[in-house]
Amino acid sequence: MILGRIPVNLDPPVTNMMYLYPLIFILVIISALPAMAQSDQPKQAKRLSHPDNLIPLPEPPELPKELADPPPLPPDIQPDPELETQVTIIKRGEDTIEEHRINGELMMIKVIPRIGPPYYLKKNISRGAHTHAGEAGIDVSPPMWQFLKF
């Protein structure tokens, strides 16, 4: 019976972490450089140098009286109530529906649900000439949500 030796390696195993330590050290030094470069002393304000031959501008003249006041609006122009938008608010449970009509014709519906953002159903004016029999909802565009408001 031959007794063999079992090789014993007492060195610690080489891991990938050994290569990571110098990289971390370099990153710390690089990120600290801008902080060390800042000084506590405020920067000196640059002194503006103006030429010596500057002449001040004269004051603007006053406007004549007829140009100073805006002209009055003509008294005979009144807004047409038929062109105003009539809004009808309907409550259905916890939802709110606003119907917007112009001259009695339904142009837009705004649905404000209890949960979620409001959405709009508008009359589709562009598809009015392309009516096909059996096509449901031809006069209504798909629901629209408002993303941005200026």
mmCIF file of C-alpha atoms in Angstrom:
data_model
loop_
_atom_site.group_PDB
_atom_site.id
_atom_site.type_symbol
_atom_site.label_atom_id
_atom_site.label_comp_id
_atom_site.label_asym_id
_atom_site.label_seq_id
_atom_site.Cartn_x
_atom_site.Cartn_y
_atom_site.Cartn_z
ATOM 1 C CA MET A 1 0.000 0.000 0.000
ATOM 2 C CA ILE A 2 1.431 3.278 -1.107
ATOM 3 C CA LEU A 3 0.600 6.298 0.853
ATOM 4 C CA GLY A 4 0.550 9.365 -1.260
ATOM 5 C CA ARG A 5 0.682 12.905 -0.279
ATOM 6 C CA ILE A 6 -2.374 15.078 -0.668
ATOM 7 C CA PRO A 7 -1.300 18.395 -2.139
ATOM 8 C CA VAL A 8 -2.222 21.212 0.167
ATOM 9 C CA ASN A 9 -2.364 24.766 -1.186
ATOM 10 C CA LEU A 10 -2.179 27.282 1.633
ATOM 11 C CA ASP A 11 -2.418 30.359 -0.680
ATOM 12 C CA PRO A 12 -5.819 32.053 -0.742
ATOM 13 C CA PRO A 13 -7.708 31.603 -4.002
ATOM 14 C CA VAL A 14 -7.481 34.447 -6.516
ATOM 15 C CA THR A 15 -10.872 36.050 -7.021
ATOM 16 C CA ASN A 16 -12.182 38.732 -9.311
ATOM 17 C CA MET A 17 -12.499 41.055 -6.310
ATOM 18 C CA MET A 18 -8.729 41.522 -6.263
ATOM 19 C CA TYR A 19 -8.954 43.287 -9.610
ATOM 20 C CA LEU A 20 -11.857 45.429 -8.447
ATOM 21 C CA TYR A 21 -10.059 47.135 -5.526
ATOM 22 C CA PRO A 22 -7.652 49.232 -7.651
ATOM 23 C CA LEU A 23 -10.543 50.262 -9.889
ATOM 24 C CA ILE A 24 -12.584 51.438 -6.875
ATOM 25 C CA PHE A 25 -9.564 53.344 -5.549
ATOM 26 C CA ILE A 26 -9.068 55.123 -8.895
ATOM 27 C CA LEU A 27 -12.771 56.050 -9.101
ATOM 28 C CA VAL A 28 -12.715 57.525 -5.587
ATOM 29 C CA ILE A 29 -9.657 59.640 -6.420
ATOM 30 C CA ILE A 30 -11.159 60.857 -9.710
ATOM 31 C CA SER A 31 -14.458 61.825 -8.081
ATOM 32 C CA ALA A 32 -12.652 63.673 -5.257
ATOM 33 C CA LEU A 33 -10.535 65.830 -7.611
ATOM 34 C CA PRO A 34 -13.318 68.311 -8.536
ATOM 35 C CA ALA A 35 -14.157 68.797 -4.845
ATOM 36 C CA MET A 36 -10.517 69.506 -4.015
ATOM 37 C CA ALA A 37 -10.223 71.961 -6.911
ATOM 38 C CA GLN A 38 -12.955 74.208 -5.539
ATOM 39 C CA SER A 39 -11.748 77.022 -3.367
ATOM 40 C CA ASP A 40 -13.488 78.691 -0.453
ATOM 41 C CA GLN A 41 -12.651 82.186 -1.681
ATOM 42 C CA PRO A 42 -15.323 83.891 -3.798
ATOM 43 C CA LYS A 43 -14.263 84.758 -7.303
ATOM 44 C CA GLN A 44 -13.404 88.374 -8.005
ATOM 45 C CA ALA A 45 -16.077 90.108 -10.036
ATOM 46 C CA LYS A 46 -14.807 91.371 -13.345
ATOM 47 C CA ARG A 47 -14.723 95.106 -13.511
ATOM 48 C CA LEU A 48 -16.595 96.372 -16.514
ATOM 49 C CA SER A 49 -14.706 98.910 -18.498
ATOM 50 C CA HIS A 50 -16.801 101.479 -20.323
ATOM 51 C CA PRO A 51 -15.461 103.816 -22.958
ATOM 52 C CA ASP A 52 -15.092 107.426 -21.843
ATOM 53 C CA ASN A 53 -17.002 108.874 -24.804
ATOM 54 C CA LEU A 54 -20.476 107.438 -24.018
ATOM 55 C CA ILE A 55 -23.475 109.754 -24.473
ATOM 56 C CA PRO A 56 -26.783 108.977 -22.676
ATOM 57 C CA LEU A 57 -29.876 108.380 -24.807
ATOM 58 C CA PRO A 58 -32.507 111.126 -24.841
ATOM 59 C CA GLU A 59 -35.867 110.507 -23.151
ATOM 60 C CA PRO A 60 -38.592 109.314 -25.555
ATOM 61 C CA PRO A 61 -41.230 111.930 -26.405
ATOM 62 C CA GLU A 62 -44.751 111.597 -24.987
ATOM 63 C CA LEU A 63 -47.482 110.214 -27.217
ATOM 64 C CA PRO A 64 -50.278 112.491 -28.389
ATOM 65 C CA LYS A 65 -53.513 112.262 -26.398
ATOM 66 C CA GLU A 66 -55.459 110.493 -29.180
ATOM 67 C CA LEU A 67 -52.814 107.736 -29.385
ATOM 68 C CA ALA A 68 -52.331 107.350 -25.624
ATOM 69 C CA ASP A 69 -55.898 106.096 -24.943
ATOM 70 C CA PRO A 70 -57.131 102.968 -26.731
ATOM 71 C CA PRO A 71 -60.108 103.552 -29.013
ATOM 72 C CA PRO A 72 -63.479 102.538 -27.562
ATOM 73 C CA LEU A 73 -65.191 99.405 -28.862
ATOM 74 C CA PRO A 74 -68.120 99.875 -31.215
ATOM 75 C CA PRO A 75 -71.366 99.630 -29.205
ATOM 76 C CA ASP A 76 -73.364 97.706 -31.828
ATOM 77 C CA ILE A 77 -71.214 94.527 -31.784
ATOM 78 C CA GLN A 78 -72.717 91.962 -29.450
ATOM 79 C CA PRO A 79 -71.648 88.303 -29.116
ATOM 80 C CA ASP A 80 -73.994 85.863 -30.840
ATOM 81 C CA PRO A 81 -75.485 83.552 -28.177
ATOM 82 C CA GLU A 82 -76.088 80.813 -30.788
ATOM 83 C CA LEU A 83 -72.329 80.559 -31.464
ATOM 84 C CA GLU A 84 -71.523 80.241 -27.774
ATOM 85 C CA THR A 85 -70.829 76.741 -26.485
ATOM 86 C CA GLN A 86 -73.655 75.393 -24.315
ATOM 87 C CA VAL A 87 -72.379 72.939 -21.694
ATOM 88 C CA THR A 88 -74.762 70.455 -20.081
ATOM 89 C CA ILE A 89 -73.428 68.620 -17.003
ATOM 90 C CA ILE A 90 -74.905 65.197 -16.282
ATOM 91 C CA LYS A 91 -74.121 63.147 -13.149
ATOM 92 C CA ARG A 92 -74.340 59.348 -13.529
ATOM 93 C CA GLY A 93 -73.401 57.710 -10.259
ATOM 94 C CA GLU A 94 -69.947 59.036 -9.420
ATOM 95 C CA ASP A 95 -69.095 59.859 -13.053
ATOM 96 C CA THR A 96 -69.627 63.299 -14.589
ATOM 97 C CA ILE A 97 -70.486 63.832 -18.256
ATOM 98 C CA GLU A 98 -70.232 67.233 -19.917
ATOM 99 C CA GLU A 99 -72.006 67.689 -23.260
ATOM 100 C CA HIS A 100 -70.730 70.592 -25.357
ATOM 101 C CA ARG A 101 -73.167 71.840 -28.004
ATOM 102 C CA ILE A 102 -72.818 74.586 -30.594
ATOM 103 C CA ASN A 103 -76.044 75.882 -32.117
ATOM 104 C CA GLY A 104 -77.868 72.856 -30.634
ATOM 105 C CA GLU A 105 -75.558 70.289 -32.307
ATOM 106 C CA LEU A 106 -73.551 67.958 -30.060
ATOM 107 C CA MET A 107 -69.855 68.549 -30.821
ATOM 108 C CA MET A 108 -67.981 66.999 -27.887
ATOM 109 C CA ILE A 109 -68.538 64.907 -24.756
ATOM 110 C CA LYS A 110 -66.129 65.052 -21.829
ATOM 111 C CA VAL A 111 -66.368 62.046 -19.503
ATOM 112 C CA ILE A 112 -64.878 62.497 -16.027
ATOM 113 C CA PRO A 113 -64.786 59.073 -14.361
ATOM 114 C CA ARG A 114 -64.440 58.569 -10.614
ATOM 115 C CA ILE A 115 -61.109 56.814 -11.147
ATOM 116 C CA GLY A 116 -58.720 57.773 -13.934
ATOM 117 C CA PRO A 117 -58.192 60.823 -16.108
ATOM 118 C CA PRO A 118 -61.020 62.449 -18.061
ATOM 119 C CA TYR A 119 -61.410 61.541 -21.716
ATOM 120 C CA TYR A 120 -63.091 63.217 -24.661
ATOM 121 C CA LEU A 121 -65.414 61.989 -27.405
ATOM 122 C CA LYS A 122 -65.481 64.475 -30.282
ATOM 123 C CA LYS A 123 -67.598 64.627 -33.378
ATOM 124 C CA ASN A 124 -65.582 63.362 -36.323
ATOM 125 C CA ILE A 125 -66.074 66.059 -38.945
ATOM 126 C CA SER A 126 -63.577 64.667 -41.478
ATOM 127 C CA ARG A 127 -65.372 61.337 -42.001
ATOM 128 C CA GLY A 128 -68.791 62.851 -42.670
ATOM 129 C CA ALA A 129 -68.561 62.278 -46.454
ATOM 130 C CA HIS A 130 -67.436 58.641 -46.123
ATOM 131 C CA THR A 131 -70.516 57.097 -44.591
ATOM 132 C CA HIS A 132 -70.891 53.368 -45.010
ATOM 133 C CA ALA A 133 -73.957 51.386 -44.141
ATOM 134 C CA GLY A 134 -73.532 49.249 -41.042
ATOM 135 C CA GLU A 135 -70.485 51.098 -39.722
ATOM 136 C CA ALA A 136 -71.241 51.948 -36.105
ATOM 137 C CA GLY A 137 -69.995 55.181 -34.568
ATOM 138 C CA ILE A 138 -69.011 56.831 -37.823
ATOM 139 C CA ASP A 139 -69.632 60.317 -36.434
ATOM 140 C CA VAL A 140 -67.579 59.801 -33.257
ATOM 141 C CA SER A 141 -63.797 59.710 -33.079
ATOM 142 C CA PRO A 142 -62.039 57.261 -30.734
ATOM 143 C CA PRO A 143 -61.670 58.329 -27.077
ATOM 144 C CA MET A 144 -58.929 60.909 -26.570
ATOM 145 C CA TRP A 145 -56.967 61.711 -23.416
ATOM 146 C CA GLN A 146 -55.252 65.018 -22.766
ATOM 147 C CA PHE A 147 -51.518 64.630 -22.095
ATOM 148 C CA LEU A 148 -50.264 68.224 -22.115
ATOM 149 C CA LYS A 149 -52.065 71.481 -21.495
ATOM 150 C CA PHE A 150 -50.553 74.873 -22.175
#
